[in-house]
Coordinates of C-alpha atoms and ligand atoms in Angstrom, one line a residue:
M644 CA -2.6 9.8 -32.3
K645 CA -5.5 7.4 -32.2
V646 CA -3.9 5.7 -29.2
V647 CA -3.7 9.1 -27.4
D648 CA -7.4 9.6 -28.2
I649 CA -8.2 6.2 -26.6
L650 CA -6.1 7.2 -23.5
L651 CA -7.8 10.6 -23.2
D652 CA -11.3 9.1 -23.6
F653 CA -10.5 6.8 -20.7
V654 CA -9.3 9.6 -18.6
K655 CA -12.4 11.7 -19.4
S656 CA -14.8 8.9 -18.5
T657 CA -12.8 8.2 -15.3
N658 CA -13.5 11.7 -14.2
D659 CA -17.2 11.6 -15.4
R660 CA -19.5 11.0 -12.4
N661 CA -22.2 10.0 -14.8
A662 CA -20.1 7.3 -16.3
K663 CA -20.0 3.8 -14.7
I664 CA -17.0 2.7 -12.8
L665 CA -17.2 -0.7 -14.3
D666 CA -19.1 -2.8 -16.8
F667 CA -19.1 -6.1 -14.9
H668 CA -19.3 -9.5 -16.6
H669 CA -18.5 -12.9 -15.1
P670 CA -15.2 -14.4 -16.5
A671 CA -16.8 -16.8 -19.0
D672 CA -19.1 -14.0 -20.4
M673 CA -16.1 -11.6 -20.5
M674 CA -14.2 -14.2 -22.5
R675 CA -17.0 -14.2 -25.1
L676 CA -17.0 -10.4 -25.3
L677 CA -13.3 -10.3 -26.0
D678 CA -10.9 -11.7 -28.6
L679 CA -7.8 -12.4 -26.6
E680 CA -6.3 -15.1 -28.9
I681 CA -2.7 -14.8 -30.1
P682 CA -2.8 -15.0 -34.0
D683 CA -0.2 -16.7 -36.2
T684 CA -0.2 -13.7 -38.5
G685 CA -0.2 -10.1 -37.2
L686 CA -3.4 -8.1 -37.2
T687 CA -4.2 -4.8 -38.9
L688 CA -3.7 -1.5 -37.2
Q689 CA -7.4 -0.9 -37.2
Q690 CA -8.0 -4.2 -35.3
L691 CA -5.3 -3.3 -32.8
L692 CA -6.9 0.1 -32.1
L693 CA -10.2 -1.7 -31.6
D694 CA -8.4 -4.1 -29.2
C695 CA -7.1 -1.1 -27.3
S696 CA -10.4 0.6 -26.8
T697 CA -12.2 -2.7 -26.0
T698 CA -9.6 -3.4 -23.3
L699 CA -10.1 -0.1 -21.6
K700 CA -13.9 -0.3 -22.1
Y701 CA -14.1 -3.3 -19.7
Q702 CA -11.4 -2.0 -17.3
V703 CA -12.5 -0.9 -13.8
K704 CA -11.9 2.9 -13.5
T705 CA -9.9 2.9 -10.3
G706 CA -9.5 6.7 -10.6
H707 CA -13.3 7.3 -10.7
P708 CA -14.4 9.5 -7.7
R709 CA -16.7 6.7 -6.6
F710 CA -14.1 4.0 -6.5
F711 CA -13.3 3.5 -2.8
N712 CA -12.2 -0.1 -3.0
Q713 CA -8.4 -0.2 -2.6
L714 CA -5.6 1.6 -0.9
S715 CA -4.4 2.9 -4.2
C716 CA -7.2 4.9 -5.9
G717 CA -7.2 7.9 -8.1
L718 CA -5.6 9.0 -11.4
D719 CA -3.1 11.8 -10.8
L720 CA -2.6 13.4 -14.2
M721 CA 0.9 14.5 -13.6
S722 CA 2.0 11.1 -12.4
M723 CA 0.2 9.6 -15.4
A724 CA 2.2 11.9 -17.7
G725 CA 5.4 10.7 -16.0
E726 CA 4.3 7.1 -16.5
W727 CA 3.6 7.7 -20.2
L728 CA 7.1 9.3 -20.7
T729 CA 8.7 6.5 -18.6
A730 CA 7.2 3.9 -21.0
T731 CA 8.5 6.0 -23.9
A732 CA 12.1 6.1 -22.5
N733 CA 11.8 2.3 -21.9
T734 CA 15.0 1.8 -19.8
N735 CA 16.1 -0.4 -17.0
M736 CA 17.0 1.1 -13.7
F737 CA 20.0 -1.2 -12.9
T738 CA 22.8 1.1 -14.1
Y739 CA 23.6 4.8 -14.4
E740 CA 25.0 3.9 -17.8
I741 CA 21.5 3.5 -19.3
A742 CA 19.3 5.5 -17.0
P743 CA 21.4 8.5 -15.9
V744 CA 18.7 11.1 -15.2
F745 CA 16.3 8.6 -13.6
I746 CA 19.0 7.2 -11.3
L747 CA 19.8 10.7 -10.1
M748 CA 16.1 11.5 -9.6
E749 CA 15.7 8.4 -7.5
H750 CA 18.7 9.4 -5.5
V751 CA 17.2 12.9 -4.8
V752 CA 13.6 11.8 -4.1
L753 CA 14.6 8.9 -1.8
Q754 CA 16.9 11.3 0.1
K755 CA 14.0 13.7 0.5
M756 CA 11.8 10.8 1.8
R757 CA 14.5 9.9 4.4
E758 CA 14.6 13.5 5.5
L759 CA 10.9 13.3 6.1
I760 CA 11.4 10.2 8.1
G761 CA 13.9 12.1 10.2
W762 CA 17.3 10.7 9.0
S763 CA 20.1 12.8 7.7
G764 CA 21.9 9.8 6.0
G765 CA 21.0 6.3 5.2
D766 CA 20.1 4.5 2.0
S767 CA 16.9 3.5 0.1
I768 CA 15.6 1.8 -3.0
L769 CA 12.4 1.7 -5.0
A770 CA 11.1 -1.9 -4.9
P771 CA 8.3 -3.7 -6.8
G772 CA 5.6 -3.4 -4.1
G773 CA 5.4 -3.1 -0.3
S774 CA 5.7 -6.8 0.3
I775 CA 9.1 -6.9 -1.5
S776 CA 10.1 -3.7 0.4
N777 CA 9.4 -5.6 3.7
L778 CA 11.4 -8.5 2.4
Y779 CA 14.4 -6.2 1.8
A780 CA 14.1 -5.0 5.4
F781 CA 14.1 -8.6 6.7
L782 CA 17.2 -9.4 4.5
A783 CA 19.1 -6.4 5.7
A784 CA 18.2 -7.1 9.4
R785 CA 19.5 -10.6 9.1
H786 CA 22.6 -9.5 7.3
K787 CA 23.3 -6.9 10.0
M788 CA 23.1 -9.5 12.7
F789 CA 24.7 -12.4 10.8
P790 CA 27.0 -11.0 8.1
Y791 CA 28.2 -14.5 7.2
Y792 CA 24.8 -15.7 6.3
K793 CA 25.3 -14.5 2.7
E794 CA 28.2 -16.9 2.2
K795 CA 27.6 -19.6 4.7
G796 CA 23.8 -19.8 4.8
L797 CA 22.0 -21.2 7.8
S798 CA 25.1 -22.5 9.5
A799 CA 26.1 -18.9 10.2
I800 CA 23.1 -18.5 12.5
G801 CA 23.3 -21.7 14.6
G802 CA 19.8 -21.3 16.1
Q803 CA 16.2 -20.5 15.5
L804 CA 15.6 -16.9 14.3
V805 CA 12.3 -15.4 15.4
M806 CA 10.5 -12.3 14.2
F807 CA 7.6 -10.4 15.8
T808 CA 4.7 -8.4 14.4
S809 CA 1.1 -7.6 15.3
D810 CA -1.8 -9.9 14.5
Q811 CA -3.1 -7.0 12.3
C812 CA 0.0 -6.7 10.1
H813 CA 0.2 -7.1 6.4
Y814 CA 0.5 -10.8 5.4
S815 CA 3.8 -10.1 3.6
V816 CA 5.6 -9.9 7.0
K817 CA 4.6 -13.5 7.7
S818 CA 5.6 -14.4 4.2
C819 CA 9.2 -13.2 5.0
A820 CA 9.4 -16.0 7.6
S821 CA 8.2 -18.6 5.1
V822 CA 10.4 -17.3 2.2
C823 CA 13.5 -16.8 4.3
G824 CA 13.6 -20.2 6.1
L825 CA 12.3 -19.3 9.5
G826 CA 8.9 -20.9 9.0
T827 CA 5.7 -19.1 9.7
D828 CA 5.6 -20.6 13.3
N829 CA 8.6 -18.3 14.0
C830 CA 6.8 -15.2 12.9
V831 CA 5.2 -14.5 16.2
M832 CA 1.8 -12.7 16.0
V833 CA 1.6 -10.3 18.9
P834 CA -2.0 -9.6 20.1
S835 CA -3.4 -6.1 19.3
D836 CA -5.8 -4.0 21.4
E837 CA -9.4 -3.2 20.5
R838 CA -8.2 -0.4 18.1
G839 CA -5.8 -2.8 16.2
R840 CA -2.6 -1.6 17.8
I841 CA 0.1 -4.0 19.0
I842 CA 0.1 -4.5 22.8
P843 CA 3.7 -3.6 23.8
S844 CA 3.7 -5.6 27.1
K845 CA 2.6 -8.7 25.1
L846 CA 5.4 -8.1 22.7
E847 CA 8.0 -8.1 25.5
E848 CA 6.4 -11.2 27.1
L849 CA 6.6 -13.1 23.8
I850 CA 10.2 -12.0 23.2
L851 CA 11.2 -13.3 26.7
E852 CA 9.2 -16.5 26.1
R853 CA 11.2 -17.2 22.9
K854 CA 14.5 -16.3 24.4
A855 CA 13.8 -18.7 27.3
K856 CA 13.4 -21.4 24.6
G857 CA 16.9 -20.6 23.3
H858 CA 15.6 -18.9 20.2
I859 CA 17.1 -15.8 18.6
P860 CA 14.7 -12.9 18.4
F861 CA 16.0 -10.4 15.8
F862 CA 13.3 -8.4 14.0
V863 CA 10.2 -6.5 15.1
N864 CA 7.7 -5.1 12.6
A865 CA 5.6 -2.1 13.7
T866 CA 2.7 -1.2 11.3
A867 CA 2.0 2.4 10.6
G868 CA -1.5 2.1 9.0
T869 CA -2.8 -1.4 9.0
T870 CA -4.4 -2.5 5.8
V871 CA -8.0 -3.1 7.0
I872 CA -8.6 -0.7 9.9
G873 CA -5.7 1.7 9.4
A874 CA -4.3 1.3 12.9
F875 CA -0.9 2.8 14.0
D876 CA 1.3 0.8 16.4
S877 CA 2.9 2.9 19.1
I878 CA 6.4 3.2 17.6
P879 CA 8.1 4.8 20.7
E880 CA 7.0 1.9 22.9
I881 CA 8.1 -0.7 20.4
A882 CA 11.4 1.1 19.8
D883 CA 12.1 1.0 23.6
I884 CA 11.7 -2.7 23.6
C885 CA 13.8 -3.2 20.5
Q886 CA 16.6 -1.1 22.1
K887 CA 16.4 -3.1 25.3
Y888 CA 16.7 -6.5 23.5
N889 CA 18.9 -5.3 20.6
L890 CA 16.3 -6.1 17.9
W891 CA 15.9 -4.6 14.5
L892 CA 12.9 -2.3 14.3
H893 CA 11.1 -2.2 10.9
V894 CA 8.2 0.2 10.4
D895 CA 5.8 -1.0 7.7
A896 CA 4.4 2.4 6.7
A897 CA 3.4 1.3 3.2
W898 CA 0.0 2.7 3.8
G899 CA 0.3 5.3 6.5
G900 CA 3.7 6.7 5.4
G901 CA 2.1 9.5 3.4
L902 CA 1.1 11.2 6.7
L903 CA 4.7 12.0 7.2
L904 CA 4.0 14.9 4.9
S905 CA 1.3 16.3 7.2
R906 CA 2.2 18.4 10.2
K907 CA -1.4 18.1 11.4
Y908 CA -1.7 14.3 11.2
R909 CA 1.9 13.0 11.4
H910 CA 1.8 13.1 15.2
P911 CA 1.2 11.1 17.2
R912 CA 0.6 8.4 14.5
L913 CA 4.2 8.4 13.2
T914 CA 6.0 9.8 16.2
G915 CA 9.3 7.9 16.8
I916 CA 9.6 6.6 13.2
E917 CA 13.1 8.1 13.1
R918 CA 14.1 5.4 15.7
A919 CA 13.4 2.6 13.2
D920 CA 16.2 0.8 11.4
S921 CA 14.1 0.5 8.2
V922 CA 10.8 1.9 6.8
T923 CA 8.6 0.8 4.0
W924 CA 6.6 3.6 2.4
N925 CA 4.5 3.3 -0.7
P926 CA 3.9 6.6 -2.7
H927 CA 1.3 4.7 -4.8
K928 CA -1.0 4.6 -1.8
L929 CA -1.8 7.8 0.1
M930 CA 0.4 10.0 -2.1
G931 CA -1.5 8.9 -5.3
A932 CA 1.5 8.1 -7.5
L933 CA 0.5 5.8 -10.2
L934 CA 1.1 2.1 -9.6
Q935 CA 3.5 1.0 -8.7
C936 CA 5.8 3.0 -6.6
S937 CA 7.0 1.5 -3.3
S938 CA 10.1 2.4 -1.3
I939 CA 12.2 0.9 1.4
H940 CA 14.5 3.1 3.5
F941 CA 17.4 2.2 5.8
K942 CA 18.9 4.3 8.5
E943 CA 22.4 2.8 7.9
D944 CA 24.1 3.4 4.6
G945 CA 25.9 0.5 3.0
L946 CA 23.8 -2.3 4.3
L947 CA 21.7 -2.9 1.1
I948 CA 24.7 -3.3 -1.1
S949 CA 26.6 -5.3 1.4
C950 CA 23.6 -7.6 1.8
N951 CA 22.6 -8.1 -1.8
Q952 CA 25.6 -7.4 -4.0
M953 CA 26.5 -10.2 -6.4
S954 CA 28.9 -8.1 -8.6
A955 CA 27.8 -9.6 -11.9
E956 CA 30.7 -8.8 -14.1
Y957 CA 28.7 -8.3 -17.3
L958 CA 26.7 -5.5 -15.8
F959 CA 28.3 -4.0 -12.7
M960 CA 31.9 -3.5 -14.0
T961 CA 34.0 -1.5 -11.5
D962 CA 36.2 0.1 -14.2
K963 CA 33.4 2.2 -15.8
L964 CA 34.1 5.9 -16.6
Y965 CA 31.7 7.1 -13.9
D966 CA 31.2 6.7 -10.1
V967 CA 29.8 3.1 -10.1
R968 CA 28.0 3.7 -6.7
Y969 CA 25.3 5.0 -9.0
D970 CA 24.8 1.5 -10.4
T971 CA 22.0 0.9 -7.9
G972 CA 20.9 -2.4 -9.4
D973 CA 23.5 -4.4 -7.4
K974 CA 21.8 -3.3 -4.2
V975 CA 18.8 -5.5 -4.9
I976 CA 18.0 -9.2 -5.4
Q977 CA 16.2 -8.5 -8.7
C978 CA 18.2 -7.7 -11.8
G979 CA 15.8 -5.7 -14.0
R980 CA 14.3 -2.8 -12.3
H981 CA 11.3 -0.9 -13.6
N982 CA 11.5 2.9 -13.7
D983 CA 9.1 3.9 -10.9
I984 CA 10.7 7.2 -10.1
F985 CA 9.8 9.6 -12.9
K986 CA 6.1 9.6 -12.2
L987 CA 6.7 10.4 -8.5
W988 CA 9.4 13.0 -9.2
L989 CA 7.2 14.8 -11.7
Q990 CA 4.1 14.7 -9.4
W991 CA 6.2 16.0 -6.5
R992 CA 7.6 18.8 -8.6
A993 CA 4.0 19.8 -9.6
K994 CA 2.6 19.7 -6.1
G995 CA 5.6 20.7 -4.1
T996 CA 5.8 19.3 -0.5
E997 CA 3.2 21.8 0.5
G998 CA 0.8 20.4 -2.1
F999 CA 1.3 16.9 -0.8
E1000 CA 0.6 18.1 2.7
K1001 CA -2.7 19.7 1.6
H1002 CA -3.6 16.4 -0.2
M1003 CA -3.0 14.4 3.0
D1004 CA -5.0 16.9 5.1
R1005 CA -7.8 16.8 2.6
L1006 CA -8.1 13.0 2.5
M1007 CA -8.2 12.9 6.3
E1008 CA -10.8 15.6 6.4
L1009 CA -13.0 13.7 4.0
A1010 CA -12.7 10.6 6.1
E1011 CA -13.7 12.7 9.1
Y1012 CA -16.6 14.0 7.1
M1013 CA -17.7 10.5 6.3
V1014 CA -17.6 9.5 10.0
R1015 CA -19.7 12.5 10.9
R1016 CA -22.3 11.6 8.2
I1017 CA -22.4 8.0 9.3
K1018 CA -23.0 9.1 12.9
Q1019 CA -25.9 11.3 11.7
M1020 CA -27.6 8.1 10.3
P1021 CA -27.5 5.6 13.1
D1022 CA -30.6 3.8 11.7
K1023 CA -28.7 3.0 8.5
Y1024 CA -25.0 2.8 9.3
Y1025 CA -23.0 1.4 12.2
L1026 CA -19.5 2.8 12.6
I1027 CA -17.2 0.0 13.8
L1028 CA -14.4 2.2 15.2
E1029 CA -13.1 5.7 15.1
P1030 CA -10.5 5.7 12.3
E1031 CA -6.9 6.8 12.7
L1032 CA -6.5 7.0 8.9
V1033 CA -8.7 7.1 5.9
N1034 CA -10.1 3.6 6.4
V1035 CA -13.7 4.0 7.5
C1036 CA -15.0 0.6 8.7
F1037 CA -18.8 0.2 9.1
W1038 CA -21.8 -2.0 8.5
Y1039 CA -24.8 -1.0 6.4
L1040 CA -28.1 -1.7 8.2
P1041 CA -30.9 -2.8 5.9
T1042 CA -34.5 -2.1 7.0
R1043 CA -35.1 -5.5 8.4
V1044 CA -32.4 -5.3 11.0
R1045 CA -33.0 -1.7 12.1
N1046 CA -35.1 -2.6 15.1
M1047 CA -32.9 -5.5 16.2
P1048 CA -30.6 -5.1 19.2
H1049 CA -26.9 -5.0 18.2
T1050 CA -26.1 -8.6 19.2
A1051 CA -24.0 -11.4 17.7
E1052 CA -27.1 -12.5 15.8
R1053 CA -27.5 -9.1 14.1
I1054 CA -23.7 -8.8 13.5
K1055 CA -23.9 -12.2 11.7
I1056 CA -26.7 -10.9 9.4
L1057 CA -24.7 -7.7 8.8
G1058 CA -21.7 -9.7 7.7
E1059 CA -23.8 -11.8 5.3
I1060 CA -25.2 -8.7 3.7
C1061 CA -21.7 -7.3 2.7
P1062 CA -21.1 -9.6 -0.3
I1063 CA -24.7 -9.3 -1.5
L1064 CA -24.6 -5.5 -1.4
K1065 CA -21.1 -5.4 -2.9
G1066 CA -22.4 -7.6 -5.7
R1067 CA -25.2 -5.2 -6.3
M1068 CA -22.7 -2.3 -6.5
M1069 CA -20.7 -4.1 -9.1
Q1070 CA -23.7 -5.0 -11.2
A1071 CA -25.0 -1.4 -11.0
G1072 CA -21.5 -0.1 -11.8
T1073 CA -22.0 3.0 -9.7
L1074 CA -19.9 2.4 -6.6
M1075 CA -17.1 0.2 -5.3
V1076 CA -16.4 -0.2 -1.6
G1077 CA -14.4 -3.2 -0.2
Y1078 CA -15.4 -5.6 2.5
Q1079 CA -13.7 -8.3 4.4
P1080 CA -13.9 -10.2 7.8
D1081 CA -11.2 -9.8 10.4
D1082 CA -10.3 -11.9 13.4
R1083 CA -12.9 -10.2 15.6
R1084 CA -15.9 -9.8 13.3
P1085 CA -17.5 -11.2 10.2
N1086 CA -17.6 -9.2 7.0
F1087 CA -17.7 -5.4 7.2
F1088 CA -17.2 -2.6 4.8
R1089 CA -13.9 -0.8 4.6
N1090 CA -14.2 2.5 2.7
I1091 CA -10.9 4.0 1.5
I1092 CA -10.6 7.7 0.6
S1093 CA -7.2 8.0 -1.0
S1094 CA -8.2 9.8 -4.3
A1095 CA -7.9 13.5 -4.9
A1096 CA -11.0 13.3 -7.0
V1097 CA -13.3 12.5 -4.1
T1098 CA -15.5 15.3 -2.7
E1099 CA -18.0 15.5 0.2
A1100 CA -20.8 15.1 -2.4
D1101 CA -19.2 11.7 -3.5
V1102 CA -19.3 10.6 0.1
D1103 CA -22.9 11.6 0.3
F1104 CA -23.6 9.7 -2.9
L1105 CA -21.9 6.6 -1.5
L1106 CA -24.1 6.6 1.6
A1107 CA -27.2 7.2 -0.4
E1108 CA -26.3 4.6 -3.1
M1109 CA -25.6 1.9 -0.6
D1110 CA -29.0 2.6 1.0
R1111 CA -30.7 2.6 -2.5
L1112 CA -29.1 -0.8 -3.4
G1113 CA -29.3 -2.4 0.0
H1114 CA -32.3 -1.2 2.0
D1115 CA -34.5 -4.3 1.4
Ligands
ABU796 N1 -1.5 -4.3 0.6 C1 -1.9 -4.0 -0.7 C2 -3.2 -3.2 -0.7 C3 -4.5 -3.9 -0.5 C4 -5.7 -3.1 -0.7 O1 -5.7 -2.2 -1.6 O2 -6.6 -3.3 0.0

């Protein structure tokens, strides 16, 4: 019961706007505040309870309504209940034998997600994060084109494989090239336009360039919601190119996939997604499922198992008393699989698909509200671009730059201000907003609204608090 009290206190303070988001200490100071040593002899229950509350005391409250720092924000109570029960059940998701209900839940929920993509069949699996989901897409694409790779390795290919993605993609796409033996030089970064969307004509040019060198293009990644600015590549145009050159089309919708649930915002952003061969979609992002919950979907059924199956005899016996196609563990390269489905299933049952649609529309409306407020304060804020998603990218303008023309010199100063102002937010503990540079600009703020707890008043607080902390 005491542990439950500690959990509930954390949830209460997460939802308390008067409570701080974090109590920041530098690592060396934090080490002094904590006792993390592993003892030879077990400690008392009283000490362990103290350990539990101290741990949560210094944890950043990522569900706080003023935490705008990451793509996964918020603390959905239904999903949390599912996660607590999941931990209690403590099972492994590799076989139906030991996780019958959870395996069936996964089957039903993933089928529903494929329907939302626009497929009537196909196959899917929950994976440990979007990067691994993208890797599964890569592996299946290579397997489809070179089915003997699994047994024969590189000799089955007999040439240089090449993949294509935009220069704004998530870094995990490039990582596939490194991990899978292509080398990062053979993950071709296609230029994007001023809004961060891949330029289709450049994609085609680069494919032809590599073909002329005798290379083997095989995989194109389109991003539906880039990590920093939230851009959506034009899927129909990319799909046409993939069709023309017989290339696998993967859509990394880890971030933007949630908008599939919104009739208002789905189009044109995700138009054409049904033409993809594979789709990554992370419910732990826009949908607010607790970390982690990431899915990878395939249009073609049977590819995952054919690509990854190792038929370990001690686990995946074929003479079990039930239909062993439900032993999903042999579809993946990991062995142990965490149960990431119960929290999503329970959350979806609580909200219904309509509830998720309302959630998506609300997040988008809040981002639109923030853009309007920023535009009403041109002396204090500079909007970098009109968002397509809930990523609002901007600079804060302290008093000393307000009368300067918006030149490279001012932009340099604005970039230098970001880490200073972020540091002040963290010291104050009142607000967290992320910043980063990109290939076109120095540091700028990226505000993410993906928590159901956020209101217009929180957005107003954010803008006022940045001004309070950074005006000098
Ligand atoms: N691609 C993982 C999410 C990164 C972020 O929260 O900014």
